[in-house]
Structure formats: structure tokens, C-alpha cells
Coordinates of C-alpha atoms and ligand atoms in Angstrom, one line a residue:
M23 CA -59.7 -13.1 -37.9
F24 CA -59.9 -16.2 -40.2
S25 CA -57.0 -18.7 -40.3
K26 CA -57.6 -19.6 -44.1
I27 CA -60.0 -18.5 -46.8
L28 CA -61.1 -20.6 -49.6
I29 CA -62.0 -18.6 -52.8
A30 CA -64.9 -20.2 -54.6
N31 CA -64.3 -18.4 -57.9
R32 CA -61.7 -18.0 -60.9
G33 CA -60.2 -15.4 -63.1
E34 CA -59.5 -11.9 -62.1
I35 CA -61.9 -11.8 -59.2
A36 CA -60.1 -14.8 -57.6
L37 CA -56.9 -12.8 -57.8
R38 CA -58.6 -9.7 -56.4
I39 CA -59.8 -11.7 -53.3
L40 CA -56.4 -13.5 -53.0
R41 CA -54.5 -10.1 -52.9
A42 CA -56.9 -8.8 -50.0
C43 CA -56.2 -12.0 -48.0
R44 CA -52.4 -11.7 -48.6
E45 CA -52.4 -8.1 -47.2
L46 CA -54.4 -9.2 -44.2
G47 CA -52.0 -12.1 -43.7
I48 CA -54.6 -14.8 -44.3
P49 CA -53.6 -17.9 -46.2
T50 CA -55.6 -18.8 -49.3
V51 CA -57.1 -21.9 -51.1
A52 CA -57.9 -21.7 -54.8
V53 CA -60.4 -24.1 -56.3
H54 CA -60.4 -24.9 -60.0
S55 CA -61.8 -27.0 -62.7
T56 CA -59.7 -29.3 -64.9
A57 CA -59.8 -26.6 -67.6
D58 CA -58.1 -24.0 -65.1
S59 CA -55.2 -26.1 -63.9
D60 CA -52.8 -23.5 -65.5
A61 CA -54.9 -20.6 -64.3
M62 CA -53.3 -17.7 -62.5
H63 CA -55.4 -18.0 -59.4
V64 CA -54.2 -21.6 -58.9
R65 CA -50.5 -20.5 -59.3
L66 CA -50.8 -17.5 -56.8
A67 CA -52.8 -19.2 -54.1
D68 CA -51.1 -21.0 -51.1
E69 CA -53.0 -24.2 -51.9
A70 CA -55.3 -25.5 -54.8
V71 CA -57.8 -28.1 -55.1
C72 CA -59.4 -29.4 -58.3
I73 CA -63.1 -29.5 -57.9
G74 CA -64.3 -31.0 -61.2
P75 CA -64.5 -31.1 -65.0
P76 CA -64.7 -27.8 -67.1
A77 CA -68.4 -27.2 -67.0
S78 CA -69.3 -24.6 -64.4
R79 CA -72.2 -26.9 -63.0
D80 CA -69.6 -29.6 -62.3
S81 CA -67.0 -27.4 -60.8
Y82 CA -67.5 -23.8 -59.8
L83 CA -71.1 -24.5 -59.0
N84 CA -70.4 -27.9 -57.3
V85 CA -71.4 -27.2 -53.7
A86 CA -70.2 -30.7 -52.4
A87 CA -66.9 -30.4 -54.1
I88 CA -66.2 -26.9 -52.7
L89 CA -67.3 -27.8 -49.2
S90 CA -65.0 -30.9 -49.3
A91 CA -61.9 -28.7 -50.5
A92 CA -62.8 -26.3 -47.6
T93 CA -62.8 -29.2 -45.1
I94 CA -59.7 -31.0 -46.3
T95 CA -57.6 -27.9 -46.3
G96 CA -58.9 -26.6 -43.1
A97 CA -60.3 -23.3 -44.5
D98 CA -62.7 -21.4 -42.1
A99 CA -64.3 -19.0 -44.4
I100 CA -65.4 -19.0 -48.1
H101 CA -65.4 -15.9 -50.4
P102 CA -67.8 -16.5 -53.3
G103 CA -66.7 -13.4 -55.4
Y104 CA -69.4 -12.5 -58.1
G105 CA -71.5 -14.9 -60.3
F106 CA -71.3 -18.6 -59.7
L107 CA -72.6 -19.3 -56.1
S108 CA -72.4 -15.8 -54.9
E109 CA -76.2 -15.2 -54.7
N110 CA -77.1 -18.7 -53.9
A111 CA -78.9 -18.6 -50.6
D112 CA -78.8 -22.5 -50.2
F113 CA -75.0 -22.4 -50.7
A114 CA -74.6 -19.7 -48.0
E115 CA -76.8 -21.6 -45.7
T116 CA -74.9 -24.9 -46.3
V117 CA -71.5 -23.1 -45.8
E118 CA -72.6 -21.9 -42.4
A119 CA -74.2 -25.3 -41.5
H120 CA -70.8 -26.8 -41.8
G121 CA -69.4 -24.4 -39.4
L122 CA -67.7 -22.1 -41.8
T123 CA -68.3 -18.4 -42.5
F124 CA -69.8 -17.3 -45.8
I125 CA -68.2 -14.0 -46.5
G126 CA -71.4 -12.2 -47.5
P127 CA -74.8 -11.4 -46.2
T128 CA -77.2 -13.9 -44.4
A129 CA -78.9 -16.6 -46.4
D130 CA -82.2 -14.9 -45.5
H131 CA -81.2 -11.6 -47.0
I132 CA -79.9 -13.2 -50.0
R133 CA -83.1 -15.1 -50.5
M134 CA -85.3 -11.9 -49.9
M135 CA -83.5 -10.0 -52.6
G136 CA -83.4 -12.9 -55.1
D137 CA -87.2 -12.6 -55.1
K138 CA -87.6 -9.3 -56.9
I139 CA -91.2 -8.8 -55.5
T140 CA -90.1 -9.3 -51.9
A141 CA -87.1 -6.9 -52.5
K142 CA -89.4 -4.3 -53.7
T143 CA -92.1 -4.7 -51.0
T144 CA -89.3 -4.7 -48.4
M145 CA -87.7 -1.5 -49.8
R146 CA -91.1 0.2 -50.1
A147 CA -91.8 -0.4 -46.4
L148 CA -88.4 0.9 -45.5
G149 CA -89.0 4.1 -47.4
V150 CA -86.9 3.7 -50.5
P151 CA -88.5 5.2 -53.7
L152 CA -89.7 2.8 -56.3
V153 CA -90.9 2.8 -59.9
P154 CA -94.7 3.2 -59.8
G155 CA -96.3 -0.2 -60.3
S156 CA -98.2 -3.2 -58.6
D157 CA -98.1 -3.6 -54.9
G158 CA -96.4 -7.1 -54.9
A159 CA -97.3 -10.0 -57.3
L160 CA -100.2 -9.7 -59.9
E161 CA -103.0 -12.1 -59.1
N162 CA -104.6 -12.0 -62.5
L163 CA -104.9 -10.1 -65.9
E164 CA -107.8 -7.9 -64.5
Q165 CA -105.5 -6.6 -61.7
A166 CA -102.8 -6.0 -64.2
R167 CA -105.2 -3.9 -66.3
E168 CA -106.2 -1.8 -63.1
V169 CA -102.6 -1.1 -62.3
A170 CA -101.6 -0.3 -65.7
D171 CA -104.5 2.0 -66.1
R172 CA -103.4 3.8 -62.9
V173 CA -99.7 4.2 -63.7
G174 CA -100.3 4.8 -67.4
Y175 CA -98.8 3.0 -70.5
P176 CA -96.2 1.8 -71.5
V177 CA -95.8 -0.7 -68.7
L178 CA -93.4 -3.7 -68.1
I179 CA -94.4 -7.0 -66.8
K180 CA -91.4 -8.6 -65.0
A181 CA -90.8 -12.0 -63.4
A182 CA -90.4 -12.1 -59.6
A183 CA -87.5 -14.6 -60.1
G184 CA -85.9 -12.6 -63.0
G185 CA -83.5 -9.7 -62.7
G186 CA -80.5 -8.6 -64.8
G187 CA -83.1 -8.1 -67.7
R188 CA -84.3 -11.6 -67.9
G189 CA -88.1 -12.3 -68.1
M190 CA -89.4 -8.7 -69.0
K191 CA -92.1 -7.9 -71.5
V192 CA -93.4 -4.4 -72.5
A193 CA -97.0 -3.6 -73.1
T194 CA -97.0 -0.3 -75.1
T195 CA -100.7 0.1 -75.0
A196 CA -103.8 -1.6 -73.3
D197 CA -104.2 -3.8 -76.5
D198 CA -100.7 -5.3 -75.8
L199 CA -101.3 -6.1 -72.1
E200 CA -102.9 -9.6 -72.4
E201 CA -100.2 -10.8 -74.7
A202 CA -97.4 -9.3 -72.5
W203 CA -99.0 -11.0 -69.5
S204 CA -99.4 -14.5 -70.9
V205 CA -95.9 -14.3 -72.6
A206 CA -94.1 -13.1 -69.4
R207 CA -95.7 -15.8 -67.2
T208 CA -95.0 -18.6 -69.7
E209 CA -91.4 -17.5 -69.9
A210 CA -91.0 -17.1 -66.3
R211 CA -92.4 -20.5 -65.6
A212 CA -90.2 -22.1 -68.2
A213 CA -86.9 -20.2 -67.2
F214 CA -87.3 -20.1 -63.3
G215 CA -90.0 -22.6 -62.6
N216 CA -91.9 -19.6 -60.9
D217 CA -94.5 -17.7 -62.9
E218 CA -95.0 -15.0 -60.4
V219 CA -94.9 -11.5 -62.1
Y220 CA -95.4 -7.9 -61.2
L221 CA -95.9 -4.7 -63.2
E222 CA -94.0 -1.4 -63.4
K223 CA -94.4 1.8 -65.4
Y224 CA -91.9 1.7 -68.2
L225 CA -89.3 4.4 -67.9
D226 CA -88.3 5.2 -71.5
R227 CA -84.9 7.0 -71.0
P228 CA -83.4 6.1 -67.5
R229 CA -79.9 6.0 -66.5
H230 CA -78.8 2.9 -64.4
I231 CA -77.2 4.3 -61.2
E232 CA -76.2 1.9 -58.4
L233 CA -75.3 2.6 -54.8
Q234 CA -72.5 0.7 -53.0
I235 CA -73.4 -0.2 -49.3
M236 CA -71.3 -1.8 -46.6
A237 CA -72.8 -2.9 -43.3
D238 CA -71.1 -4.6 -40.3
T239 CA -72.5 -6.9 -37.7
H240 CA -72.8 -4.1 -35.2
G241 CA -75.5 -2.1 -36.6
N242 CA -73.2 0.4 -38.7
V243 CA -74.1 1.0 -42.3
V244 CA -72.3 3.3 -44.7
H245 CA -72.5 4.0 -48.4
F246 CA -69.5 4.5 -50.8
G247 CA -71.5 6.6 -53.4
E248 CA -72.8 5.6 -56.7
R249 CA -71.6 4.1 -60.0
D250 CA -73.2 4.9 -63.4
C251 CA -73.6 1.5 -65.2
S252 CA -75.8 2.9 -68.1
L253 CA -73.4 1.8 -70.7
Q254 CA -74.7 -1.8 -71.3
R255 CA -75.4 -3.9 -74.2
R256 CA -77.9 -6.8 -73.9
H257 CA -77.8 -6.4 -70.2
Q258 CA -73.9 -6.8 -70.3
K259 CA -72.2 -3.8 -68.7
L260 CA -69.3 -2.6 -70.7
L261 CA -68.0 0.7 -69.0
E262 CA -68.8 2.0 -65.7
E263 CA -68.0 5.2 -63.8
A264 CA -67.9 6.6 -60.3
G265 CA -69.5 9.1 -59.7
S266 CA -72.3 9.4 -62.1
P267 CA -72.0 12.4 -64.5
A268 CA -75.7 12.9 -63.8
L269 CA -75.5 13.5 -59.9
D270 CA -74.1 16.0 -57.6
A271 CA -72.9 15.6 -54.0
K272 CA -76.3 16.7 -52.6
Q273 CA -78.3 14.0 -54.5
R274 CA -75.7 11.4 -53.5
D275 CA -76.1 12.2 -49.9
E276 CA -79.9 12.2 -50.1
I277 CA -80.2 8.8 -51.7
G278 CA -77.3 7.5 -49.6
E279 CA -79.1 8.5 -46.5
I280 CA -82.3 6.7 -47.5
A281 CA -80.4 3.7 -48.5
T282 CA -78.2 3.3 -45.4
S283 CA -81.1 3.9 -43.0
A284 CA -83.1 1.3 -44.9
L285 CA -80.5 -1.4 -44.6
K286 CA -79.9 -0.5 -41.0
K287 CA -83.6 -1.2 -40.2
L288 CA -83.3 -4.4 -42.3
G289 CA -80.3 -5.6 -40.2
Y290 CA -78.4 -6.2 -43.6
R291 CA -74.7 -7.1 -43.1
N292 CA -71.6 -7.1 -45.6
A293 CA -71.5 -5.6 -49.1
G294 CA -74.6 -4.8 -51.1
T295 CA -75.6 -2.8 -54.0
L296 CA -79.0 -1.1 -54.6
E297 CA -79.9 -0.7 -58.3
F298 CA -81.9 2.4 -59.4
L299 CA -83.3 3.7 -62.6
Y300 CA -82.8 7.3 -62.5
Q301 CA -84.9 9.6 -64.7
D302 CA -86.0 13.2 -64.5
G303 CA -84.3 13.6 -61.2
Q304 CA -85.9 10.7 -59.6
F305 CA -84.5 7.6 -58.1
C306 CA -86.5 4.4 -58.5
F307 CA -85.2 1.3 -56.8
I308 CA -85.5 -1.9 -59.0
E309 CA -83.3 -4.5 -57.6
M310 CA -80.6 -5.3 -55.0
N311 CA -77.4 -7.3 -55.4
T312 CA -76.2 -9.0 -52.3
R313 CA -72.6 -9.5 -53.4
L314 CA -69.4 -7.8 -54.6
Q315 CA -69.8 -6.5 -58.0
V316 CA -67.5 -6.7 -61.1
E317 CA -67.3 -2.9 -61.2
H318 CA -66.5 -2.3 -57.5
P319 CA -63.0 -1.0 -58.3
V320 CA -64.2 2.3 -59.5
T321 CA -65.7 2.9 -56.1
E322 CA -62.6 1.9 -54.4
M323 CA -60.7 4.3 -56.3
V324 CA -62.8 7.3 -55.6
C325 CA -63.2 6.4 -51.9
D326 CA -59.8 5.0 -51.4
V327 CA -61.2 1.9 -49.7
D328 CA -60.6 -1.8 -50.2
L329 CA -64.0 -3.4 -50.3
V330 CA -62.9 -6.9 -50.2
R331 CA -60.9 -6.3 -47.1
E332 CA -63.9 -4.6 -45.6
Q333 CA -66.0 -7.8 -46.5
I334 CA -63.5 -10.1 -44.9
R335 CA -63.2 -7.8 -41.8
I336 CA -66.9 -7.7 -41.3
A337 CA -67.4 -11.5 -41.9
A338 CA -64.9 -11.9 -39.1
G339 CA -67.2 -9.8 -36.8
E340 CA -64.9 -6.7 -36.8
P341 CA -66.7 -3.3 -36.6
L342 CA -66.4 -0.9 -39.6
G343 CA -64.5 1.5 -37.4
Y344 CA -65.6 4.7 -39.2
D345 CA -68.7 6.3 -40.2
Q346 CA -70.3 8.2 -43.2
K347 CA -68.6 11.4 -42.3
D348 CA -65.2 9.8 -42.6
I349 CA -65.9 8.6 -46.2
H350 CA -64.8 11.2 -48.8
F351 CA -65.1 11.1 -52.6
S352 CA -62.1 12.2 -54.5
G353 CA -61.8 12.6 -58.3
H354 CA -63.4 10.4 -60.9
A355 CA -62.8 6.7 -61.9
I356 CA -63.8 4.7 -65.1
E357 CA -63.8 1.0 -65.7
C358 CA -63.5 -0.6 -69.2
R359 CA -64.3 -4.3 -69.3
I360 CA -62.0 -6.0 -71.7
N361 CA -63.9 -9.0 -73.2
A362 CA -62.3 -11.6 -75.6
E363 CA -65.0 -10.9 -78.1
D364 CA -65.3 -9.6 -81.6
P365 CA -65.7 -5.8 -81.0
Q366 CA -68.5 -5.7 -83.8
T367 CA -70.5 -9.0 -83.3
F368 CA -69.5 -9.6 -79.7
M369 CA -68.8 -13.3 -80.5
P370 CA -66.5 -14.7 -77.9
T371 CA -63.1 -15.3 -79.2
P372 CA -61.3 -18.0 -77.0
G373 CA -57.7 -18.8 -77.9
T374 CA -54.1 -18.5 -76.7
I375 CA -52.7 -15.1 -75.5
S376 CA -49.5 -14.7 -77.4
V377 CA -48.5 -11.2 -76.3
F378 CA -49.7 -9.5 -73.0
H379 CA -48.6 -6.0 -72.3
P380 CA -50.7 -4.3 -69.6
P381 CA -50.5 -0.5 -69.3
G382 CA -49.3 1.3 -66.2
G383 CA -48.5 4.8 -64.9
L384 CA -50.3 7.0 -62.5
G385 CA -53.9 6.2 -61.7
V386 CA -54.0 3.1 -63.8
C387 CA -54.9 -0.4 -62.6
V388 CA -55.4 -3.5 -64.4
D389 CA -57.3 -6.4 -62.8
S390 CA -56.7 -9.5 -64.9
A391 CA -55.5 -13.1 -64.5
L392 CA -54.1 -13.2 -68.0
Y393 CA -50.4 -14.0 -68.9
A394 CA -48.6 -14.5 -72.3
G395 CA -49.1 -18.2 -73.3
Y396 CA -52.3 -18.5 -71.2
R397 CA -55.1 -20.2 -73.2
V398 CA -58.6 -18.5 -72.6
P399 CA -60.9 -21.4 -72.1
P400 CA -64.2 -21.4 -73.9
Y401 CA -66.3 -22.4 -70.9
Y402 CA -66.6 -19.3 -68.9
D403 CA -67.2 -15.6 -69.2
S404 CA -65.4 -13.7 -71.9
M405 CA -64.2 -10.9 -69.6
I406 CA -60.4 -11.3 -69.5
A407 CA -59.4 -8.1 -68.0
K408 CA -60.7 -4.8 -66.2
L409 CA -59.0 -1.6 -67.0
I410 CA -59.6 0.9 -64.1
V411 CA -58.3 4.6 -64.1
R412 CA -58.7 7.4 -61.7
A413 CA -58.1 11.0 -62.3
P414 CA -59.0 14.4 -60.5
T415 CA -61.8 15.1 -63.1
R416 CA -64.0 13.1 -65.5
L417 CA -62.3 14.6 -68.7
E418 CA -58.8 13.7 -67.3
A419 CA -60.0 10.2 -66.4
I420 CA -61.2 9.9 -70.0
Q421 CA -57.9 11.1 -71.4
R422 CA -56.1 8.7 -69.0
M423 CA -58.3 5.8 -70.1
R424 CA -57.6 6.5 -73.9
R425 CA -53.9 6.5 -73.1
A426 CA -54.0 3.3 -71.1
L427 CA -56.2 1.6 -73.8
D428 CA -53.7 2.7 -76.5
E429 CA -50.9 1.1 -74.3
F430 CA -52.6 -2.2 -73.8
V431 CA -51.3 -5.0 -76.0
I432 CA -53.2 -8.3 -76.1
E433 CA -52.5 -10.5 -79.0
G434 CA -53.9 -13.9 -79.8
V435 CA -57.6 -13.1 -79.2
K436 CA -59.8 -10.3 -80.5
T437 CA -61.0 -7.8 -77.7
V438 CA -63.4 -5.0 -77.3
I439 CA -60.6 -2.4 -76.9
P440 CA -61.3 -0.9 -80.3
L441 CA -64.9 -0.3 -79.2
H442 CA -63.9 1.3 -75.9
L443 CA -61.6 3.8 -77.8
K444 CA -64.5 4.9 -80.1
I445 CA -66.8 5.3 -77.1
L446 CA -64.4 7.5 -75.4
D447 CA -64.0 9.8 -78.4
D448 CA -67.7 10.2 -78.8
P449 CA -68.9 13.7 -78.0
Q450 CA -72.2 12.6 -76.3
F451 CA -70.3 10.1 -74.1
R452 CA -67.8 12.9 -73.3
S453 CA -70.7 15.2 -72.3
G454 CA -72.0 12.5 -69.8
D455 CA -75.5 12.8 -71.3
Y456 CA -76.4 9.2 -72.0
T457 CA -79.1 6.8 -71.0
I458 CA -79.3 2.9 -70.8
H459 CA -80.2 3.0 -74.7
W460 CA -77.1 4.8 -75.7
L461 CA -74.6 2.0 -76.2
E462 CA -76.9 -0.2 -78.3
K463 CA -77.5 2.7 -80.7
F464 CA -73.8 3.6 -80.8
V465 CA -72.8 0.1 -81.6
A466 CA -75.4 -0.1 -84.4
A467 CA -74.2 3.2 -85.9
Q468 CA -70.6 2.1 -85.8
N469 CA -71.3 -1.2 -87.4
A470 CA -73.3 0.5 -90.1
E471 CA -70.3 2.7 -91.2
Ligands
LIG504 C1 -86.8 -1.2 -66.4 C2 -86.6 -0.4 -67.4 C3 -87.5 0.6 -67.7 N1 -88.7 0.8 -66.9 N2 -87.9 -1.1 -65.5 C4 -83.3 -4.3 -67.2 C5 -82.5 -5.0 -66.3 C6 -83.2 -5.1 -65.1 N3 -82.3 -5.0 -63.9 C7 -84.1 -4.0 -65.2 N4 -84.2 -3.5 -66.5 C8 -85.0 -2.5 -66.9 N5 -86.0 -2.2 -66.1 C9 -88.9 -0.1 -65.7 N6 -89.9 0.1 -65.0 C10 -85.6 -0.6 -68.3 C11 -84.7 -1.7 -68.0 C12 -83.5 -1.9 -68.9 C13 -82.3 -1.7 -68.5 C14 -82.0 -1.2 -67.1 C15 -80.7 -1.1 -66.8 C16 -79.7 -1.2 -67.7 C17 -79.9 -1.5 -68.9 C18 -81.2 -1.6 -69.4 C19 -81.4 -2.0 -70.6 C20 -82.6 -2.3 -71.0 C21 -83.8 -2.2 -70.2

């Protein structure tokens, strides 16, 4: 096991990792920017090193400073959390070249999944179902026409280097294809320095369902079921659930078996998430995330597993020690992301927290690095807390979440708590019948009132 872990992140996820380290008896090193000297992760870690000025590129993305911090403190492993350097293959490679362990997949697997075309080609070869579309990169407009005619309009042109909603263009009919093709390529070249694009049939009302995977270095791969992340606005997730209201146990077992056997053949290691669009009973793989995700706690709650602990154990070479039949799904979990944003405009509202009173009680978890008197800095993500609840059934989880949101007192900054309360009271949300487009329409309707 590791003798000391450096946490290359901030905020609630730095605390989350720190807590897992404490329970494993592993000392921790926090790194922080000058804007985060008073941050909770700095206070709670065994040691802390300042790695640069406020801007992320000079601090939390500063590879040389982070490696120096690891060297001077004698850390032997680095946990990247999510965001920042977590999906940077060069970083993973550099960490390992310095004789430290990167707590995550191999640099090669991070790179492979970072290229969305390679990710899809790989998954296709491993038997994972995909959205109908081009077989790899499009060579030219004529080829785009052939594929679009074959799969049928509307179609999407996506950037190989894109993902998370960046670099996509819809062509509704054949008349739009040339425009979509050239705009997508120009944008991809400008945004990513890579103008490779591919084409998919556009699914008009899918759900976003993702599958949590964990693989050790001894060839064991398991899944911890799915999360439904359809409630997003401008590609920012707002509320996530485990399991999906759209799936039953049989469907989960089927996609889980396909995914775990694919990743076993791939020799994948550590945590990973396969993202699918799910429509008309069909799973279509779109992307894979090679890191821990923000919404991992809903999975932890229904599976009674500590995913960060598992990541650390696996990185240290330990076997999982259980297999798929030992994993049981119990109850329902919901996460509400609490952002310091105006609940109507979603404009960030940095400022000083005057009152912080988190909710409690059975089945309620608050992951947050806030405290009364803390100044939310303007430089980073606006998510200031995650509220996660678990209950025996989905409707009980919804009631518990409403109760916990009502109890939650955050003063000094505006938050999206009022929006969450409205979502939870909406009949369509409560029925579980929603797609990726539901939240955008709901917000527009709320704001029109
Ligand atoms: C799609 C799609 C419809 N059809 N692909 C957006 C984020 C990126 N991960 C993939 N995205 C989409 N890909 C096909 N073939 C619709 C989206 C999409 C979306 C997906 C998941 C969650 C929210 C979304 C919001 C808008 C569009």
C-alpha cells in the first residue's frame, strides 16, 4: 500500500479522496493555489503545498509544480480526482516516469478514450453497441453523404477530439450537410487543433445512461450498475440518479455483461464510466470517461461500496477480492449538485458564505468543502456542494431529497436549491419519464412564469 498520497485537486473531491485515505491509514498531501490557502482540503490534509497563483493553468494544471510537491513531501502516488489533470494522458505518463503511481488507468487507455473515434472503433471491435454512423473518421464530404444517406437524417457531425458536447453540428437534411461538415471541421481545428470528425445518426429523444466499471490489475472487471444523468443543461449535469428509472435489473445485467467483458479484453484498469444514449430500449455507446466522476456517490449508495478506496487499492496492486455476483443493488439514490449560481440565469455568484447549515438524518450525505466564513473564489467551478440521498424506493428518495433541500441553509451566495425543489415537485420528473431535453424545457418554462 502507498505510504503517502498527493491529491491533485480541490473542493469537495479533494475532501472525498482525503477521507478515503484516512480510512486506509494513508497520510495525505494537499496542493493548492494562492486563492485556496484557506480552503478546507488544505486544513484537513496532513501536509499542504502551494503550487501557484489562482488561475488553474498556473496551479491545478501545473504538472511541474505538482510533481515537485510530490517529490519534496515524499508522496508515492497521486490521485487526480475529476477535471483538471484527471484525463491528461501526458500527466499520467509523467507521474509514472517519475516513479510515482497515477491512481487511474494507464496513459495509453486515457489517450485511447480521449480520441472519440478510437474509443468507438475499439468498443465496436469489442462487441459494444454503438449509434449507427461512420466507421471511423470521415475522409471527405462525399463519404459523409454516403454514411448520412445510409443511416438517415438527421445526423450529427462530431469532433474526434470533442466530447462532453463540444464540437457537434446537426444536419437535419441533406441540404444542411455541407454546412455542418465545414463548420464542424473549422470549429474542431480552432478548438482542439485537430479537425478529424465523424458522423452519427442523431437520436432525437435519448436518455443519458452511464455504467460504472471497476477493473483490477489481475484481470477482474465488475460493474456497479448505471446512473441516469439525463438532467443536464448546456451539458452541465444537475441531478443524477442510480438506478435509472428507465431500466430494469435484466437490462442492467445485459449491458453490464457486455461492458465488463469488453473492458476485460481491453486490459483496462481502475475506474471507468461508459456513456450511452438510451432510446427505444437500445443502448448506444458514445464515450468513455477514464476517471472518477462527480456523480459517483449515487452508485456508492446503492452498491454500498467506496469507489475511491477501490481505486486506491487497485492502484496499489490489490485484487478486487469479489466478483459480480457479490455486488447487490439496494434502494435508490439521487444527487443534487448545489452550484453557487443564480437559479434562473445560471450566472456564477462567488462571494462569502455567511451561514452554512447542512442537512442530516437517515440516508443523507453532504459532500462539500464549504464552511461559514469561507469565500467562494471566482476562479473555479461553481459547484459548492453535492447533496446525495438514498432511500428504499425512488419516490421515498425524492421525498427525502425535498426534505434535505428544505433543511439546507446556505447564505451569502445564491444557489440552485430553489430550482432543485421545483424539479422534484414536477409530475413528469416524478414519473421518471424524461429525456436529455427535459431540463432545458423545464427551465425555460419556469423562467417564463
Ligand atoms: C448525441 C446526441 C444525439 N444523437 N449523439 C452531447 C454530449 C456528448 N457527450 C454527446 N452528446 C450528444 N450526442 C447522437 N448520435 C445528443 C447529445 C446530447 C446530449 C447527450 C447527453 C446528455 C445531454 C445532451 C444534450 C444535448 C445533446
